[in-house]
Coordinates of C-alpha atoms and ligand atoms in Angstrom, one line a residue:
X1 CA 35.7 -9.9 -21.9
X2 CA 33.0 -11.4 -19.8
X3 CA 34.0 -9.1 -16.9
X4 CA 33.6 -6.2 -19.3
X5 CA 30.1 -7.1 -20.3
X6 CA 29.1 -7.7 -16.7
X7 CA 30.5 -4.3 -15.8
X8 CA 28.6 -2.7 -18.6
X9 CA 25.4 -4.4 -17.5
X10 CA 25.9 -3.2 -14.0
X11 CA 26.4 0.4 -15.3
X12 CA 23.3 0.1 -17.4
X13 CA 21.4 -1.0 -14.3
X14 CA 22.7 1.9 -12.4
X15 CA 21.6 4.4 -15.0
X16 CA 18.2 2.6 -15.2
X17 CA 17.8 2.9 -11.4
X18 CA 18.7 6.6 -11.5
X19 CA 16.2 7.1 -14.2
X20 CA 13.6 5.3 -12.1
X21 CA 14.4 7.6 -9.2
X22 CA 12.3 10.3 -10.8
X23 CA 9.1 8.8 -9.3
X24 CA 8.5 11.9 -7.3
X25 CA 9.0 14.1 -10.3
X26 CA 6.7 12.0 -12.4
X27 CA 3.9 12.0 -9.8
X28 CA 4.2 15.6 -8.9
X29 CA 4.2 16.7 -12.6
X30 CA 1.1 14.6 -13.3
X31 CA -0.7 16.1 -10.4
X32 CA 0.4 19.7 -11.3
X33 CA -0.5 19.2 -14.9
X34 CA -3.9 17.8 -14.0
X35 CA -4.5 20.8 -11.7
X36 CA -3.2 23.3 -14.3
X37 CA -5.4 21.8 -17.0
X38 CA -8.4 21.8 -14.7
X39 CA -7.8 25.4 -13.7
X40 CA -7.3 26.6 -17.2
X41 CA -10.5 24.8 -18.4
X42 CA -12.4 26.2 -15.4
X43 CA -11.0 29.7 -16.0
X44 CA -11.8 29.6 -19.7
X45 CA -15.4 28.6 -18.9
X46 CA -15.8 31.3 -16.3
X47 CA -14.1 34.0 -18.5
X48 CA -16.2 33.3 -21.5
X49 CA -19.5 33.1 -19.5
X50 CA -18.8 36.4 -17.8
X51 CA -17.6 37.9 -21.1
X52 CA -20.8 36.9 -22.9
X53 CA -22.9 38.2 -20.1
X54 CA -21.1 41.6 -19.9
X55 CA -21.0 41.9 -23.7
X56 CA -24.7 41.4 -24.0
X57 CA -25.2 44.2 -21.5
X58 CA -23.0 46.5 -23.6
X59 CA -24.9 45.4 -26.8
X60 CA -28.2 46.2 -25.1
X61 CA -27.1 49.7 -24.1
X62 CA -25.7 50.4 -27.6
X63 CA -28.8 49.0 -29.2
X64 CA -30.9 51.3 -27.0
X65 CA -29.2 54.4 -28.6
X66 CA -29.8 53.0 -32.1
X67 CA -33.5 52.3 -31.4
X68 CA -34.0 55.8 -29.8
X69 CA -32.3 57.6 -32.7
X70 CA -34.1 55.4 -35.2
X71 CA -37.5 56.3 -33.6
X72 CA -36.6 60.1 -33.8
X73 CA -35.2 60.1 -37.3
X74 CA -37.4 57.7 -39.2
X75 CA -40.2 60.2 -39.6
X76 CA -37.8 62.2 -41.9
X77 CA -38.9 61.3 -45.4
X78 CA -35.9 62.4 -47.5
X79 CA -32.2 62.6 -47.4
X80 CA -30.9 63.4 -43.9
X81 CA -29.3 66.8 -43.4
X82 CA -28.2 68.7 -40.4
X83 CA -31.2 70.9 -40.9
X84 CA -33.7 68.2 -40.5
X85 CA -31.8 66.0 -38.1
X86 CA -31.1 68.5 -35.3
X87 CA -34.7 69.7 -35.0
X88 CA -35.8 66.1 -34.8
X89 CA -33.8 65.7 -31.7
X90 CA -35.2 67.4 -28.6
X91 CA -34.0 70.8 -27.3
X92 CA -32.7 68.9 -24.3
X93 CA -30.5 66.8 -26.5
X94 CA -29.3 69.9 -28.2
X95 CA -28.4 71.3 -24.9
X96 CA -26.5 68.2 -23.9
X97 CA -24.8 68.2 -27.3
X98 CA -23.7 71.7 -26.7
X99 CA -22.3 70.7 -23.3
X100 CA -25.2 72.0 -21.1
X101 CA -27.2 70.1 -18.5
X102 CA -30.4 68.2 -19.5
X103 CA -33.6 70.0 -18.4
X104 CA -36.8 68.1 -18.3
X105 CA -39.3 70.5 -19.8
X106 CA -43.0 69.7 -19.2
X107 CA -43.8 71.6 -22.4
X108 CA -41.6 69.6 -24.7
X109 CA -43.6 66.9 -26.4
X110 CA -40.5 64.9 -27.1
X111 CA -39.5 64.8 -23.5
X112 CA -39.9 61.0 -23.1
X113 CA -37.9 60.3 -26.3
X114 CA -35.3 62.9 -25.6
X115 CA -34.6 61.8 -22.1
X116 CA -34.2 58.3 -23.3
X117 CA -31.7 59.5 -25.9
X118 CA -29.9 61.8 -23.5
X119 CA -29.4 59.1 -21.0
X120 CA -28.1 56.8 -23.6
X121 CA -25.7 59.1 -25.3
X122 CA -24.6 60.8 -22.1
X123 CA -22.8 57.5 -21.4
X124 CA -19.2 58.6 -21.9
X125 CA -18.3 55.2 -23.6
X126 CA -20.8 55.7 -26.3
X127 CA -20.1 57.8 -29.4
X128 CA -22.8 58.2 -32.0
X129 CA -22.7 59.5 -35.5
X130 CA -25.5 59.8 -38.1
X131 CA -24.5 59.7 -41.7
X132 CA -26.6 60.6 -44.8
X133 CA -26.6 58.4 -47.9
X134 CA -23.5 60.2 -49.2
X135 CA -21.5 59.3 -46.1
X136 CA -21.5 62.8 -44.7
X137 CA -21.8 63.3 -41.0
X138 CA -25.1 65.0 -40.2
X139 CA -25.0 64.3 -36.5
X140 CA -22.3 63.4 -33.9
X141 CA -22.5 63.5 -30.2
X142 CA -19.3 65.5 -30.1
X143 CA -16.9 63.0 -28.6
X144 CA -15.2 61.1 -31.4
X145 CA -17.0 60.5 -34.6
X146 CA -17.3 56.8 -35.3
X147 CA -16.3 56.1 -38.9
X148 CA -18.8 54.6 -41.3
X149 CA -18.2 51.3 -43.1
X150 CA -20.3 49.9 -45.8
X151 CA -22.3 46.9 -44.7
X152 CA -25.1 44.8 -46.0
X153 CA -28.4 44.2 -44.4
X154 CA -30.3 46.2 -41.8
X155 CA -27.8 46.1 -39.0
X156 CA -24.2 44.9 -38.3
X157 CA -22.5 44.4 -35.0
X158 CA -18.7 44.1 -34.7
X159 CA -16.4 43.6 -31.8
X160 CA -13.0 45.1 -32.5
X161 CA -9.9 44.6 -30.5
X162 CA -7.9 47.8 -30.0
X163 CA -4.8 48.5 -28.0
X164 CA -6.9 50.0 -25.3
X165 CA -9.3 47.0 -25.2
X166 CA -12.3 45.6 -27.0
X167 CA -14.8 48.1 -28.6
X168 CA -18.2 47.5 -30.0
X169 CA -19.4 48.9 -33.3
X170 CA -23.0 48.8 -34.4
X171 CA -24.0 50.0 -37.9
X172 CA -27.7 50.5 -38.6
X173 CA -29.6 51.5 -41.7
X174 CA -32.1 54.4 -41.3
X175 CA -35.3 53.8 -43.3
X176 CA -38.0 56.5 -43.6
X177 CA -41.2 55.4 -42.2
X178 CA -43.1 57.4 -44.8
X179 CA -41.2 56.6 -48.1
X180 CA -39.7 53.3 -46.9
X181 CA -36.4 54.5 -48.4
X182 CA -32.9 54.5 -46.9
X183 CA -32.3 58.0 -45.6
X184 CA -29.0 57.5 -43.8
X185 CA -27.0 55.4 -41.3
X186 CA -26.4 55.4 -37.6
X187 CA -23.0 54.3 -36.3
X188 CA -22.6 53.6 -32.6
X189 CA -19.2 53.0 -31.1
X190 CA -19.0 51.7 -27.6
X191 CA -15.6 51.9 -25.8
X192 CA -16.9 49.4 -23.2
X193 CA -14.6 50.7 -20.5
X194 CA -16.4 48.9 -17.7
X195 CA -16.5 45.7 -19.8
X196 CA -12.8 46.0 -20.5
X197 CA -12.1 46.8 -16.9
X198 CA -14.1 43.8 -15.7
X199 CA -12.5 41.4 -18.1
X200 CA -9.0 42.7 -17.4
X201 CA -9.5 42.3 -13.7
X202 CA -11.1 38.9 -14.1
X203 CA -8.2 37.7 -16.2
X204 CA -5.7 39.0 -13.7
X205 CA -7.4 37.3 -10.8
X206 CA -7.8 34.1 -12.7
X207 CA -4.1 34.0 -13.7
X208 CA -3.1 34.9 -10.1
X209 CA -5.4 32.3 -8.5
X210 CA -4.4 29.6 -11.0
X211 CA -0.7 30.3 -10.4
X212 CA -1.1 30.2 -6.6
X213 CA -3.3 27.1 -6.8
X214 CA -0.9 25.3 -9.1
X215 CA 2.1 26.2 -6.9
X216 CA 0.2 25.3 -3.7
X217 CA -1.1 22.0 -5.1
X218 CA 2.3 21.1 -6.5
X219 CA 3.8 21.7 -3.1
X220 CA 1.2 19.6 -1.4
X221 CA 1.5 16.9 -4.0
X222 CA 5.3 17.0 -3.5
X223 CA 5.0 16.7 0.3
X224 CA 2.5 13.8 0.0
X225 CA 4.3 11.9 -2.7
X226 CA 7.7 12.4 -0.9
X227 CA 6.0 11.0 2.2
X228 CA 5.0 7.9 0.3
X229 CA 8.1 7.5 -1.8
X230 CA 10.7 8.0 0.9
X231 CA 9.7 4.8 2.8
X232 CA 9.6 2.9 -0.5
X233 CA 13.1 4.2 -1.2
X234 CA 14.2 3.0 2.3
X235 CA 12.6 -0.4 1.7
X236 CA 14.3 -0.8 -1.6
X237 CA 17.6 0.3 -0.1
X238 CA 17.4 -2.3 2.6
X239 CA 16.3 -4.9 0.0
X240 CA 19.3 -4.1 -2.1
X241 CA 21.6 -4.3 0.9
X242 CA 20.3 -7.7 1.8
X243 CA 20.4 -8.8 -1.8
X244 CA 24.1 -7.8 -2.0
X245 CA 24.9 -9.5 1.3
X246 CA 22.4 -12.1 2.6
X247 CA 24.0 -12.0 6.0
X248 CA 23.4 -8.2 6.3
X249 CA 21.5 -7.2 9.4
X250 CA 20.1 -4.1 7.7
X251 CA 16.4 -3.6 8.5
X252 CA 13.9 -0.8 7.8
X253 CA 13.7 1.8 10.5
X254 CA 10.5 2.3 12.4
X255 CA 8.3 4.5 10.2
X256 CA 5.8 5.6 12.9
X257 CA 3.0 6.3 10.4
X258 CA 0.4 3.6 11.2
X259 CA -0.6 2.9 7.7
X260 CA -0.1 0.4 4.9
X261 CA 3.5 1.4 4.4
X262 CA 4.3 0.7 8.0
X263 CA 2.6 -2.6 7.6
X264 CA 4.7 -3.3 4.5
X265 CA 7.9 -2.3 6.4
X266 CA 7.0 -4.5 9.4
X267 CA 6.1 -7.5 7.2
X268 CA 9.3 -6.9 5.2
X269 CA 11.4 -6.9 8.3
X270 CA 9.7 -10.0 9.6
X271 CA 10.3 -11.7 6.2
X272 CA 14.0 -10.7 6.4
X273 CA 14.3 -12.0 10.0
X274 CA 12.7 -15.2 9.0
X275 CA 15.0 -15.5 6.0
X276 CA 18.0 -14.8 8.2
X277 CA 16.9 -17.4 10.7
X278 CA 16.5 -19.9 7.9
X279 CA 20.0 -19.2 6.7
X280 CA 21.4 -19.4 10.2
X281 CA 19.5 -22.6 10.9
X282 CA 20.7 -24.1 7.7
X283 CA 24.3 -23.2 8.4
X284 CA 24.0 -24.5 11.9
X285 CA 22.3 -27.6 10.7
X286 CA 24.9 -28.4 8.1
X287 CA 27.7 -27.9 10.6
X288 CA 25.9 -29.9 13.3
X289 CA 25.0 -32.7 10.9
X290 CA 28.5 -33.1 9.6
X291 CA 29.8 -33.1 13.1
X292 CA 27.3 -35.6 14.4
X293 CA 27.7 -38.0 11.4
X294 CA 31.4 -37.9 11.7
X295 CA 31.5 -40.1 14.8
X296 CA 29.4 -43.1 13.6
X297 CA 31.1 -43.0 10.2
X298 CA 34.5 -43.0 12.0
X299 CA 33.4 -45.9 14.1
X300 CA 32.2 -47.9 11.1
X301 CA 35.4 -47.0 9.2
X302 CA 37.5 -48.1 12.2
X303 CA 35.9 -51.5 12.4
X304 CA 36.1 -52.0 8.7
X305 CA 39.9 -51.1 8.8
X306 CA 40.4 -53.5 11.6
X307 CA 38.6 -56.3 9.8
X308 CA 40.6 -55.6 6.7
X309 CA 43.9 -55.8 8.6
X310 CA 43.5 -58.8 10.8
X311 CA 39.9 -59.5 11.7
X312 CA 38.7 -61.3 8.6
X313 CA 40.0 -64.6 9.9
X314 CA 39.2 -64.1 13.5
X315 CA 35.5 -65.0 14.0
X316 CA 35.4 -63.2 17.3
X317 CA 36.7 -59.8 15.9
X318 CA 34.5 -60.3 12.9
X319 CA 31.5 -60.8 14.9
X320 CA 32.2 -57.9 17.2
X321 CA 33.0 -55.5 14.4
X322 CA 29.9 -56.4 12.4
X323 CA 27.7 -56.0 15.5
X324 CA 29.3 -52.6 16.3
X325 CA 29.0 -51.4 12.7
X326 CA 25.3 -52.5 12.5
X327 CA 24.7 -50.6 15.8
X328 CA 26.4 -47.5 14.4
X329 CA 24.5 -47.7 11.1
X330 CA 21.3 -48.0 13.1
X331 CA 22.2 -45.0 15.2
X332 CA 23.0 -43.1 12.0
X333 CA 19.6 -44.0 10.6
X334 CA 18.0 -42.9 13.8
X335 CA 19.9 -39.6 13.7
X336 CA 19.0 -38.9 10.1
X337 CA 15.3 -39.6 10.9
X338 CA 15.5 -37.2 13.9
X339 CA 17.2 -34.5 11.7
X340 CA 14.5 -34.9 9.1
X341 CA 11.8 -34.6 11.9
X342 CA 13.4 -31.4 13.1
X343 CA 13.5 -29.9 9.7
X344 CA 9.9 -30.8 9.0
X345 CA 8.8 -29.4 12.4
X346 CA 9.8 -26.0 11.1
X347 CA 7.1 -26.1 8.4
X348 CA 4.1 -27.0 10.5
X349 CA 2.2 -23.8 9.9
X350 CA 2.4 -24.6 6.2
X351 CA 1.6 -28.4 6.4
X352 CA -0.7 -28.8 9.3
X353 CA -2.6 -25.6 9.9
X354 CA -6.1 -27.0 10.9
X355 CA -5.6 -30.2 12.8
X356 CA -7.5 -30.9 16.0
X357 CA -6.7 -33.6 18.5
X358 CA -8.6 -35.0 21.5
X359 CA -6.0 -34.8 24.3
X360 CA -7.5 -37.4 26.7
X361 CA -7.8 -40.1 24.1
X362 CA -4.3 -39.5 22.9
X363 CA -2.8 -39.5 26.4
X364 CA -4.4 -42.8 27.2
X365 CA -3.1 -44.4 24.0
X366 CA 0.4 -43.1 24.2
X367 CA 0.9 -44.0 27.9
X368 CA -0.5 -47.5 27.4
X369 CA 1.7 -48.0 24.3
X370 CA 4.8 -46.8 26.3
X371 CA 3.9 -49.0 29.2
X372 CA 3.7 -52.0 26.9
X373 CA 7.2 -51.2 25.4
X374 CA 8.7 -50.6 28.9
X375 CA 7.0 -53.2 31.1
X376 CA 9.6 -52.6 33.8
X377 CA 8.3 -49.0 34.3
X378 CA 5.2 -47.8 36.0
X379 CA 3.7 -45.2 33.8
X380 CA 0.8 -43.4 35.6
X381 CA -1.8 -41.3 33.9
X382 CA -3.7 -38.6 35.9
X383 CA -6.3 -36.8 33.9
X384 CA -9.1 -36.3 36.5
X385 CA -8.9 -32.6 36.0
X386 CA -9.2 -32.8 32.2
X387 CA -12.6 -33.0 30.6
X388 CA -13.0 -36.0 28.4
X389 CA -13.7 -33.9 25.2
X390 CA -10.7 -31.5 25.6
X391 CA -9.3 -30.7 22.2
X392 CA -6.3 -28.6 21.1
X393 CA -5.2 -27.4 17.7
X394 CA -2.4 -29.8 16.8
X395 CA -1.8 -32.7 14.5
X396 CA -2.2 -35.8 16.7
X397 CA 1.0 -37.4 15.3
X398 CA 2.9 -34.4 16.6
X399 CA 1.4 -34.5 20.1
X400 CA 2.2 -38.2 20.2
X401 CA 5.7 -37.5 19.1
X402 CA 6.2 -34.8 21.8
X403 CA 4.9 -37.1 24.5
X404 CA 7.0 -40.0 23.3
X405 CA 10.1 -37.8 23.4
X406 CA 9.4 -36.7 27.0
X407 CA 8.4 -40.1 28.3
X408 CA 11.3 -41.7 26.5
X409 CA 13.7 -39.2 28.1
X410 CA 12.1 -39.9 31.5
X411 CA 12.8 -43.6 31.0
X412 CA 16.3 -43.0 29.5
X413 CA 17.5 -40.8 32.3
X414 CA 15.8 -42.7 35.2
X415 CA 17.8 -44.1 38.1
X416 CA 16.3 -46.5 40.7
X417 CA 12.8 -45.3 40.8
X418 CA 11.2 -46.6 37.6
X419 CA 8.2 -44.4 37.7
X420 CA 6.8 -41.9 35.2
X421 CA 3.8 -39.7 35.9
X422 CA 1.8 -38.1 33.1
X423 CA -0.8 -35.6 34.2
X424 CA -2.9 -33.1 32.4
X425 CA -5.2 -30.2 33.3
X426 CA -7.0 -27.2 31.8
X427 CA -7.1 -23.6 32.9
X428 CA -9.0 -20.7 31.4
X429 CA -6.3 -20.1 28.8
X430 CA -4.4 -23.3 28.3
X431 CA -4.4 -27.1 28.3
X432 CA -1.2 -28.4 29.9
X433 CA 0.4 -31.8 30.2
X434 CA 3.2 -32.6 32.7
X435 CA 5.6 -35.6 32.3
X436 CA 7.4 -36.2 35.5
X437 CA 10.2 -38.6 36.3
X438 CA 12.3 -39.4 39.3
X439 CA 15.6 -39.9 37.6
X440 CA 18.9 -38.1 37.5
X441 CA 17.6 -34.6 37.1
X442 CA 19.2 -31.7 35.3
X443 CA 21.3 -28.9 36.7
X444 CA 20.0 -25.4 36.4
X445 CA 22.7 -24.5 34.0
X446 CA 21.9 -27.4 31.7
X447 CA 18.2 -26.7 31.9
X448 CA 18.9 -23.6 29.8
X449 CA 20.7 -25.6 27.1
X450 CA 18.9 -28.9 26.8
X451 CA 16.5 -27.6 24.2
X452 CA 19.4 -26.7 21.9
X453 CA 20.1 -29.0 19.0
X454 CA 22.6 -31.7 19.7
X455 CA 23.0 -30.6 23.3
X456 CA 23.6 -33.5 25.6
X457 CA 24.5 -33.1 29.3
X458 CA 26.9 -36.0 29.3
X459 CA 27.9 -36.7 25.7
X460 CA 29.4 -40.1 26.3
X461 CA 26.7 -41.5 28.5
X462 CA 23.9 -40.1 26.4
X463 CA 25.4 -41.8 23.4
X464 CA 25.4 -45.0 25.2
X465 CA 21.7 -44.5 25.7
X466 CA 21.2 -43.9 22.1
X467 CA 20.5 -40.1 22.4
X468 CA 21.5 -37.6 19.7
X469 CA 20.5 -34.5 21.6
X470 CA 17.7 -33.8 19.1
X471 CA 14.6 -35.0 21.0
X472 CA 14.0 -31.9 23.1
X473 CA 14.8 -29.6 20.1
X474 CA 12.2 -31.4 18.1
X475 CA 9.7 -31.3 20.9
X476 CA 10.3 -27.6 21.5
X477 CA 10.0 -26.8 17.8
X478 CA 6.7 -28.7 17.5
X479 CA 5.2 -27.1 20.6
X480 CA 6.1 -23.5 19.7
X481 CA 4.9 -24.1 16.1
X482 CA 1.5 -24.8 17.6
X483 CA 1.7 -21.6 19.7
X484 CA 2.4 -23.6 22.8
X485 CA 5.1 -23.5 25.4
X486 CA 7.5 -26.0 26.9
X487 CA 9.4 -25.7 30.1
X488 CA 11.4 -27.8 32.5
X489 CA 11.6 -27.9 36.3
X490 CA 14.2 -30.2 37.6
X491 CA 16.4 -30.9 40.7
X492 CA 19.6 -32.7 40.1
X493 CA 19.5 -36.2 41.6
X494 CA 15.7 -36.1 42.3
X495 CA 14.0 -36.0 38.9
X496 CA 12.5 -33.7 36.3
X497 CA 9.1 -32.3 35.3
X498 CA 8.5 -31.3 31.7
X499 CA 5.5 -29.2 31.1
X500 CA 3.9 -28.4 27.8
X501 CA 0.9 -26.2 27.3
X502 CA -1.3 -25.2 24.4
X503 CA -3.9 -22.5 24.0
X504 CA -7.5 -23.6 24.8
X505 CA -9.5 -24.3 21.7
X506 CA -13.1 -23.2 21.8
X507 CA -15.7 -25.8 20.6
X508 CA -16.8 -23.3 17.9
X509 CA -13.3 -22.9 16.5
X510 CA -12.7 -26.7 16.8
X511 CA -15.8 -27.3 14.7
X512 CA -14.7 -24.8 12.1
X513 CA -11.3 -26.3 11.8
X514 CA -12.7 -29.8 11.5
X515 CA -14.9 -28.6 8.7
X516 CA -12.0 -27.0 6.8
X517 CA -10.0 -30.1 7.3
X518 CA -12.8 -32.4 6.2
X519 CA -13.2 -30.3 3.0
X520 CA -9.4 -30.5 2.4
X521 CA -9.2 -34.2 3.2
X522 CA -11.4 -35.1 0.3
X523 CA -8.4 -34.3 -2.0
X524 CA -5.2 -34.9 -0.2
X525 CA -4.0 -37.0 2.8
X526 CA -1.1 -35.4 4.6
X527 CA 1.7 -37.6 5.8
X528 CA 2.6 -37.4 9.5
X529 CA 5.9 -37.0 11.2
X530 CA 6.1 -39.8 13.7
X531 CA 9.0 -40.7 15.7
X532 CA 10.0 -44.3 14.7
Ligands
LIG601 P1 18.6 -37.1 23.7 O1 18.1 -37.7 22.4 O2 20.1 -37.1 23.8 O3 17.9 -37.5 24.9 P2 17.2 -34.6 24.2 O4 17.2 -33.4 23.4 O5 16.0 -35.4 24.3 O6 18.3 -35.5 23.5 O7 17.8 -34.2 25.6 C1 18.9 -33.4 25.7 C2 19.7 -33.7 26.9 O8 18.9 -33.3 28.1 C3 19.9 -35.1 27.2 O9 21.1 -35.5 26.6 C4 19.9 -35.3 28.7 O10 21.2 -35.1 29.1 C5 19.0 -34.2 29.1 N1 17.7 -34.7 29.5 C6 16.6 -34.7 28.7 N2 15.5 -35.2 29.4 C7 16.0 -35.5 30.6 C8 15.4 -36.1 31.8 N3 14.1 -36.4 31.8 N4 16.1 -36.3 32.9 C9 17.4 -35.9 32.8 N5 18.1 -35.4 31.8 C10 17.3 -35.2 30.7

């Protein structure tokens, strides 16, 4: 039943993720819609502006006809009739009306008027009709006779849509100048061919340009969005793979785009590498720890068994077993402490980011402390090349711990010559410290492995000396965590030189770090990791 619901949930998730996969479609449609709406709005504005402008030109030319006719016919006092309308119009007009050319006659008093009228009504788009009060046509310019429609007021203008395009009708009342009475009506019909042509072309261009623009922008949007979404898809694919199998080595391929996404991919890969290394370390750690703890536990167990069987009553065995067990327990305590140190050394960048330590002072203190603990050893300090105020970016407890590990090893693995030299110097880029001993030395093969956890050149002998094979691993982890380096130079049978170096810290940066630390110190006091 549970399996079923889990399966259903999984299915639900799948369908959800396939629905989510439409990010490209969503983005592209939003972009296309925005562009389409903008273009439509823009087109409507342009279309109506041009239409208004062109229409007012058409109105003006139609009005001119009305005004001219009105001027010629308003002197007629009575009812309009063909007999009084035609003579009122000029001979030229008559000629034009009859299909002849217009002739400018110097003798004709109406020349100015008539030419005006002729030029207006010779426009092939304009049809004119004059009606009398009984709705009878008394004049028409011979093309088609525009029909009369009752209207109120002096003038009425009407734009009518016909299958061939928009047409403009103007109806105007004729009033006699003399009697002030309505004598008839003028009707002008304007077919507006140029207007219709212009608007038709404009519409066609606008639709064409809009379609091309929408298609083009959609394509561009698609390319851009796909370019962004594909790496995101890749990142999410890798995340899913790693989520399904934490040991997966899947990583995001190089994106070669030099932008935020590449940065994200690189950080993501780094994060996965780090996570992987934590997992590996943890695994290794658990296996190492269980392996290392097995021996002391077995030793204590062996002694306890022995005591149980026959040692209780034998004070010699009792004494020996208790001593051996205490020794093993002590070793175990030491081992656990070292393991904790190693684990903590991995979090330095989080816990101790701004610590600064004076190298000379610390070297003096550590060497004199060690000399006190090991009076049989000659521990020399040579720091003539190191300026007194040399500082490096490290928590002093950690530098102390590293030095103790190295000096301790020099002492542990010494032979006849009980001498340890500690020297330090500074170059342009780094501050280095060298711990030299004249003991048993390390073969070239072993030099490569001594920094590994739990590695001991001679397991049995090292155990005798109380070593767990963790000292150098801790030292290396600490040094590299502070962006330093550790190396060994050794000749078997002659001795070893361990060199640690850290980047030089400029006085300015040191000051800044101290300020940050002083600010932080007000609130919390960090605990150091010191080798016991
Ligand atoms: P341990 O706690 O066992 O000394 P380390 O990690 O410090 O562990 O050292 C690892 C191994 O490297 C040691 O077991 C020892 O064999 C070898 N080693 C370290 N330092 C020296 C040294 N100064 N001279 C010779 N061998 C050394």
